XYZ file of C-alpha atoms in Angstrom:
445
model
C 45.960 156.494 52.306
C 44.160 155.335 49.616
C 44.368 151.865 47.753
C 48.185 152.311 46.128
C 47.541 149.183 43.324
C 44.393 151.095 42.488
C 46.011 154.233 41.490
C 48.892 153.056 40.126
C 46.738 150.669 38.127
C 44.864 153.635 36.986
C 47.831 155.917 35.944
C 47.943 153.909 33.088
C 44.539 154.739 31.174
C 46.652 157.915 30.095
C 48.817 156.564 27.649
C 45.896 156.528 25.332
C 45.603 159.594 23.132
C 42.461 161.198 21.831
C 41.982 164.352 19.467
C 39.029 166.894 18.469
C 37.922 167.225 22.494
C 35.728 170.620 21.861
C 37.772 173.546 23.953
C 34.531 174.488 25.617
C 33.595 170.874 27.216
C 31.467 170.917 30.338
C 31.293 168.323 32.364
C 28.455 165.649 32.838
C 25.660 167.400 35.375
C 25.189 165.620 38.243
C 22.030 167.256 39.064
C 19.522 164.065 38.895
C 18.370 164.237 42.618
C 14.596 162.811 41.403
C 16.389 159.902 39.268
C 18.338 159.097 42.091
C 15.897 159.332 44.650
C 13.882 156.712 42.164
C 16.840 154.440 41.666
C 17.499 153.749 45.731
C 13.916 153.531 46.497
C 13.079 150.211 44.076
C 17.217 149.911 44.841
C 16.389 148.757 48.485
C 12.797 146.950 47.920
C 15.091 144.560 46.055
C 17.344 144.149 48.495
C 15.515 143.770 50.919
C 13.371 141.229 49.057
C 16.678 139.403 48.129
C 17.397 139.138 52.124
C 13.693 137.883 52.562
C 14.419 135.078 49.906
C 18.336 134.336 51.591
C 16.603 133.676 54.873
C 13.462 131.530 54.044
C 16.032 129.954 51.603
C 18.888 129.131 54.668
C 17.625 128.483 57.553
C 19.569 129.384 60.945
C 23.400 131.104 60.901
C 23.812 130.597 57.205
C 21.027 132.582 56.329
C 21.482 135.250 59.124
C 25.221 135.649 57.928
C 23.745 136.002 54.384
C 21.800 138.477 55.223
C 23.856 140.537 57.063
C 26.478 140.763 54.598
C 23.794 141.150 52.036
C 22.117 144.307 54.162
C 25.536 145.722 54.960
C 26.092 145.624 51.189
C 23.231 147.696 50.650
C 23.312 150.353 52.765
C 27.001 150.941 51.613
C 25.707 150.831 47.735
C 23.269 153.489 48.784
C 25.407 155.453 50.008
C 28.157 155.559 47.198
C 24.530 156.401 45.194
C 23.710 159.285 47.252
C 27.750 160.769 47.281
C 27.058 160.749 43.483
C 29.390 158.317 42.667
C 27.330 156.934 39.677
C 25.785 159.460 36.657
C 22.609 158.942 35.704
C 21.679 161.128 32.703
C 24.647 160.324 30.772
C 24.564 159.955 26.848
C 26.373 156.548 28.107
C 22.825 154.816 29.441
C 21.322 154.477 26.200
C 24.726 152.224 24.235
C 24.741 150.784 27.178
C 21.068 149.429 26.978
C 22.018 148.708 23.287
C 24.760 146.669 23.856
C 22.999 144.875 26.340
C 19.774 144.472 24.067
C 22.357 142.906 21.363
C 23.722 140.653 23.475
C 20.124 139.001 24.539
C 19.779 138.093 20.823
C 20.227 133.772 21.106
C 20.636 134.231 24.713
C 17.560 133.728 26.981
C 19.430 133.184 30.101
C 20.844 136.761 29.947
C 17.659 138.729 32.161
C 15.230 141.255 30.965
C 15.316 143.204 33.985
C 19.115 144.522 34.605
C 19.354 148.416 35.728
C 22.385 150.328 34.124
C 24.162 152.584 36.156
C 27.687 154.569 35.020
C 30.107 155.407 37.924
C 32.810 158.142 37.763
C 35.530 155.266 38.115
C 38.417 155.801 35.765
C 39.705 152.039 35.997
C 38.036 149.607 32.803
C 36.011 147.924 34.961
C 31.940 146.791 35.246
C 30.098 144.400 37.559
C 26.689 143.435 38.015
C 24.659 142.840 41.612
C 22.219 140.505 42.641
C 19.286 142.867 41.949
C 20.430 143.061 38.364
C 22.022 146.556 38.554
C 24.957 146.544 35.800
C 27.887 148.815 36.461
C 29.631 150.614 33.848
C 33.176 152.262 35.140
C 33.157 155.054 32.557
C 37.681 154.279 32.123
C 36.215 151.421 30.022
C 36.014 153.715 27.311
C 39.207 155.182 27.891
C 40.686 152.020 27.307
C 38.297 149.779 24.910
C 38.807 150.449 21.095
C 35.207 150.022 20.293
C 31.274 149.017 21.276
C 32.333 145.315 20.890
C 35.215 145.518 23.358
C 32.244 147.003 25.384
C 30.372 144.060 25.327
C 32.406 141.501 25.632
C 33.295 143.250 29.597
C 29.625 143.094 29.610
C 29.428 139.814 28.933
C 32.399 138.336 31.056
C 29.884 139.886 33.988
C 26.773 138.932 32.344
C 28.094 134.602 33.083
C 29.072 135.828 36.501
C 25.204 136.750 36.701
C 23.606 133.921 34.977
C 25.739 131.657 37.220
C 25.072 133.533 40.915
C 28.136 133.646 41.240
C 28.593 136.548 43.442
C 25.984 134.856 45.801
C 28.201 131.185 45.657
C 31.286 133.297 47.221
C 28.815 134.953 49.707
C 27.537 131.119 50.572
C 31.345 130.268 50.570
C 32.236 132.889 53.075
C 29.719 132.000 55.651
C 30.366 128.370 55.673
C 34.225 129.153 55.866
C 33.616 131.348 58.680
C 32.001 128.454 60.505
C 34.828 126.103 60.212
C 37.643 128.857 61.112
C 35.352 129.403 64.247
C 35.543 125.658 65.458
C 39.488 125.194 64.444
C 39.966 128.654 66.371
C 38.193 127.287 69.475
C 40.119 124.019 69.648
C 43.481 125.898 69.235
C 42.351 127.879 72.151
C 41.200 124.824 74.019
C 44.548 122.806 73.316
C 47.230 125.261 72.825
C 48.953 127.207 75.990
C 47.530 131.470 76.043
C 51.362 132.135 76.316
C 53.426 130.104 73.543
C 54.166 131.323 70.284
C 52.780 128.019 68.730
C 48.924 129.087 69.510
C 49.349 132.981 67.516
C 51.651 130.730 64.590
C 48.490 127.874 63.839
C 45.674 131.304 64.104
C 48.145 133.154 61.647
C 48.220 129.872 59.479
C 44.437 129.257 59.431
C 43.860 133.179 58.098
C 46.756 132.700 55.770
C 45.195 129.307 54.280
C 41.640 131.130 54.184
C 42.496 133.879 51.945
C 44.809 131.679 49.622
C 41.087 129.659 49.468
C 39.520 132.568 48.482
C 41.712 134.311 45.913
C 41.833 130.693 44.754
C 38.202 130.387 44.016
C 38.114 134.010 42.905
C 40.690 132.917 40.135
C 38.537 130.372 39.618
C 35.319 132.265 38.825
C 36.952 134.582 36.777
C 38.372 131.680 34.131
C 34.828 130.509 34.293
C 32.772 133.475 33.805
C 35.523 133.842 30.469
C 33.948 131.210 29.203
C 30.519 131.757 29.605
C 30.590 135.031 28.436
C 32.073 134.204 25.162
C 29.780 131.322 24.529
C 26.906 134.861 25.111
C 29.157 137.201 22.863
C 29.224 134.808 20.076
C 25.884 133.683 20.231
C 25.056 137.562 19.418
C 25.681 139.618 16.366
C 29.116 140.745 17.420
C 32.138 139.605 15.471
C 33.950 136.793 17.909
C 37.362 138.285 17.837
C 36.028 141.475 19.579
C 36.121 139.564 22.910
C 39.827 138.653 22.975
C 40.540 141.808 21.898
C 39.135 143.370 24.689
C 40.959 141.137 26.976
C 44.599 141.723 25.339
C 43.274 145.694 25.791
C 43.344 144.295 29.934
C 46.223 142.364 29.389
C 48.160 145.676 28.325
C 46.391 147.701 31.231
C 47.870 145.057 33.346
C 51.422 145.365 32.247
C 52.000 148.860 31.097
C 53.859 151.091 33.744
C 52.656 154.984 33.031
C 54.669 157.315 31.038
C 57.692 159.475 31.875
C 56.478 163.183 33.224
C 59.566 164.838 32.127
C 61.428 167.577 34.350
C 60.815 170.203 31.593
C 57.921 169.778 32.071
C 57.598 170.883 36.180
C 59.988 173.626 35.138
C 57.443 174.815 32.906
C 54.141 174.678 34.912
C 55.886 176.071 38.309
C 57.782 178.780 37.321
C 55.477 181.206 37.836
C 55.252 185.062 37.878
C 55.748 185.548 41.269
C 57.452 182.116 42.782
C 60.565 181.251 40.661
C 61.106 177.375 39.851
C 63.199 176.055 42.568
C 65.429 172.753 41.941
C 64.815 171.945 45.435
C 61.777 170.846 44.589
C 63.215 167.762 42.545
C 65.348 166.818 45.452
C 64.209 162.809 45.896
C 64.374 160.696 49.182
C 67.176 158.691 49.343
C 66.216 154.247 49.179
C 68.963 153.668 48.389
C 70.458 152.225 51.945
C 67.122 150.460 53.241
C 67.323 146.637 53.008
C 64.069 145.314 51.299
C 64.570 141.735 51.442
C 65.796 142.569 55.781
C 61.651 141.509 56.301
C 59.906 138.163 55.151
C 56.601 138.673 53.417
C 54.159 136.461 55.070
C 51.943 136.609 52.355
C 52.295 135.665 48.982
C 51.589 138.537 46.530
C 50.672 135.829 43.748
C 48.416 133.553 46.032
C 46.015 136.867 46.931
C 45.565 138.236 43.711
C 41.976 137.410 42.922
C 41.888 137.076 39.283
C 43.866 135.211 37.345
C 46.793 136.806 35.028
C 45.324 137.672 31.760
C 47.908 135.600 29.938
C 46.129 132.975 31.398
C 42.639 134.034 30.673
C 43.694 134.045 26.968
C 45.047 130.577 27.189
C 43.032 128.836 28.320
C 39.880 130.533 26.320
C 41.830 129.724 23.409
C 42.072 125.848 23.824
C 38.434 126.137 25.078
C 37.588 127.723 21.643
C 40.293 127.023 19.174
C 38.652 129.681 16.591
C 40.622 132.503 18.822
C 43.499 131.488 17.983
C 43.354 132.925 14.518
C 44.393 136.899 15.637
C 41.832 139.456 13.718
C 42.733 143.208 13.464
C 39.896 145.775 15.907
C 37.093 147.023 14.217
C 37.648 150.856 13.608
C 34.830 152.251 16.121
C 31.695 154.400 15.601
C 31.143 157.698 15.757
C 29.554 158.029 18.678
C 31.883 155.552 20.243
C 34.058 158.034 19.509
C 32.333 160.538 21.301
C 31.809 158.714 24.376
C 35.582 158.033 24.240
C 36.310 161.729 23.904
C 33.500 162.302 27.191
C 35.036 159.781 29.287
C 38.555 161.852 28.594
C 37.573 164.563 29.492
C 35.939 163.218 32.986
C 39.170 161.954 34.032
C 39.676 164.834 35.798
C 36.190 165.550 37.715
C 36.002 161.969 38.515
C 39.558 162.058 40.407
C 38.229 165.038 41.588
C 34.944 163.647 42.451
C 36.480 160.572 44.171
C 39.032 163.092 46.338
C 42.312 161.775 44.677
C 43.635 165.173 44.334
C 47.217 164.498 43.909
C 46.378 161.533 41.056
C 44.222 164.613 39.954
C 47.561 167.149 39.510
C 49.496 164.133 38.030
C 47.460 163.475 35.663
C 46.807 166.965 34.359
C 50.487 167.552 33.855
C 50.495 164.563 32.013
C 47.980 166.072 29.191
C 49.776 169.508 29.589
C 52.846 167.903 28.772
C 51.217 166.723 25.458
C 49.246 170.057 24.307
C 45.952 169.169 25.306
C 43.295 171.361 26.056
C 45.556 174.304 27.993
C 42.939 176.061 29.851
C 40.898 172.948 30.902
C 43.454 171.119 32.692
C 45.105 174.080 33.855
C 41.824 175.599 35.683
C 42.050 171.941 36.708
C 45.719 171.725 38.296
C 44.535 174.887 40.217
C 41.388 173.022 42.132
C 43.743 170.094 43.100
C 46.063 172.414 44.029
C 43.495 174.561 46.474
C 42.635 171.029 47.709
C 45.847 170.142 48.742
C 46.960 173.399 50.558
C 43.595 172.702 52.808
C 44.742 169.277 53.406
C 48.284 170.678 54.638
C 46.758 173.536 56.445
C 44.904 170.433 58.112
C 47.335 168.435 58.764
C 45.417 165.699 56.734
C 47.215 165.265 53.771
C 48.079 161.505 53.547
C 44.305 161.295 52.597
C 44.609 162.862 49.444
C 48.407 162.323 48.472
C 50.429 158.852 48.523
C 53.637 158.666 50.445
C 57.132 157.077 48.080
C 56.833 153.633 48.189
C 59.973 152.786 46.201
C 58.614 148.687 44.950
C 55.499 149.844 44.250
C 55.893 152.727 41.785
C 56.955 153.532 38.737
C 59.993 156.425 38.698
C 58.310 158.916 37.330
C 55.543 159.298 39.905
C 58.078 158.970 43.026
C 59.293 162.042 41.499
C 56.023 163.293 41.384
C 55.294 162.677 44.773
C 58.942 164.123 45.770
C 58.192 167.177 44.254
C 54.839 167.536 46.247
C 56.107 166.573 49.529
C 59.508 168.528 48.909
C 56.452 172.390 48.575
C 56.085 174.228 51.870
C 52.376 175.523 52.687
C 53.270 178.604 51.199
C 54.666 177.684 47.924
C 51.536 175.532 46.886
C 48.966 178.170 48.162
C 50.651 180.346 45.731
C 50.951 177.744 42.646
C 46.604 177.143 43.690
C 46.359 180.925 43.340
C 47.710 181.179 39.502
C 46.055 178.463 38.310
C 42.957 179.302 40.218
C 43.431 182.330 38.383
C 44.480 181.093 35.452
C 40.726 179.529 35.417
C 38.837 182.582 36.047
C 40.241 184.199 33.341
C 39.166 181.058 30.975
C 35.735 181.419 32.254
C 35.401 185.063 31.411
C 36.777 184.672 27.995
């Protein structure tokens, strides 16, 4: 089962409403073999050079361990590129490059060799790799109000890049590994193998290591905020758009997904050859389960690698008093609105690409409930239900559809999951065939 927190956070993006999207929308072209091949060649060469440099800069075991980490990361990233997790020939590229160019104004430390990649990811995020590859998630355009707010997120990541935060984090991991191994060896030598104390001491090492790593990451995020704002205000963007963008992300962190109405289920699944059944909506009863019976061994707040947005905003306003005066967000340009529309229409293709078929169905239902692009989203219902049918038939549905977790999911999402798990194999097949036929009819008109 895929990461639940990430999925539920992504659902929040659907609170936005964008109108005027063409009925004849065509998904972004991913026939970019030559561009991907060229990128991979350059990325591989750059990562190899980075690893070689690390071995010469850090001697002995430290250099070897750091080289191993970067080699594994490079392999994983190359696989993502081959899997078409990024798009190369998109209208996003030129716009992002122009924003980076504006951020270079009066900021000589901003690298000149940044390479832009657009990720097929619906979360509003961005990150920069050690070789200068800058990744922008398409979902950022579903959340930010205008170009300046996107530039604010980019400037934050540039702060990480300029200060080599990633490299410093990797170095800390390697050094901490050495200390942990030494401590573990000491426990082995001084504690009886069969004693409970031995296990407790070992777990304490793990817990402290995890907490320490989270604290370090939170500190780096706050540092990158300050560095990013300096870059941002030195360029030609309005200063307060930096904090306006962070406030949008604060909303992203706290707003729950909208309710999916029961009437929507009845409207979408009362089909000519299969009438809607009330039993599909039956919920699993968790009322007798005592969630306090088990005490959590790890504190969730201590595990968080990003500080709460409220604290980040407070720190920025304290450091830079000019940010304490609220300023209304600028109106987006027509070019930005076009990209925003494209990003919205790519939400379903992106979920389908990442094999989040259950989440794709839930999202399509949200859009259809709002009366958006019926033919388009009904077509995606058919595609996603077809994949759910194949998974159910092959006994691996858990890979593509979450189980109900009352403590971590909204009421609406729990109801949806109950509905999906209540459907029989034949019922899923009937829904799939109906909406696949809807898509076929739409294409022939």
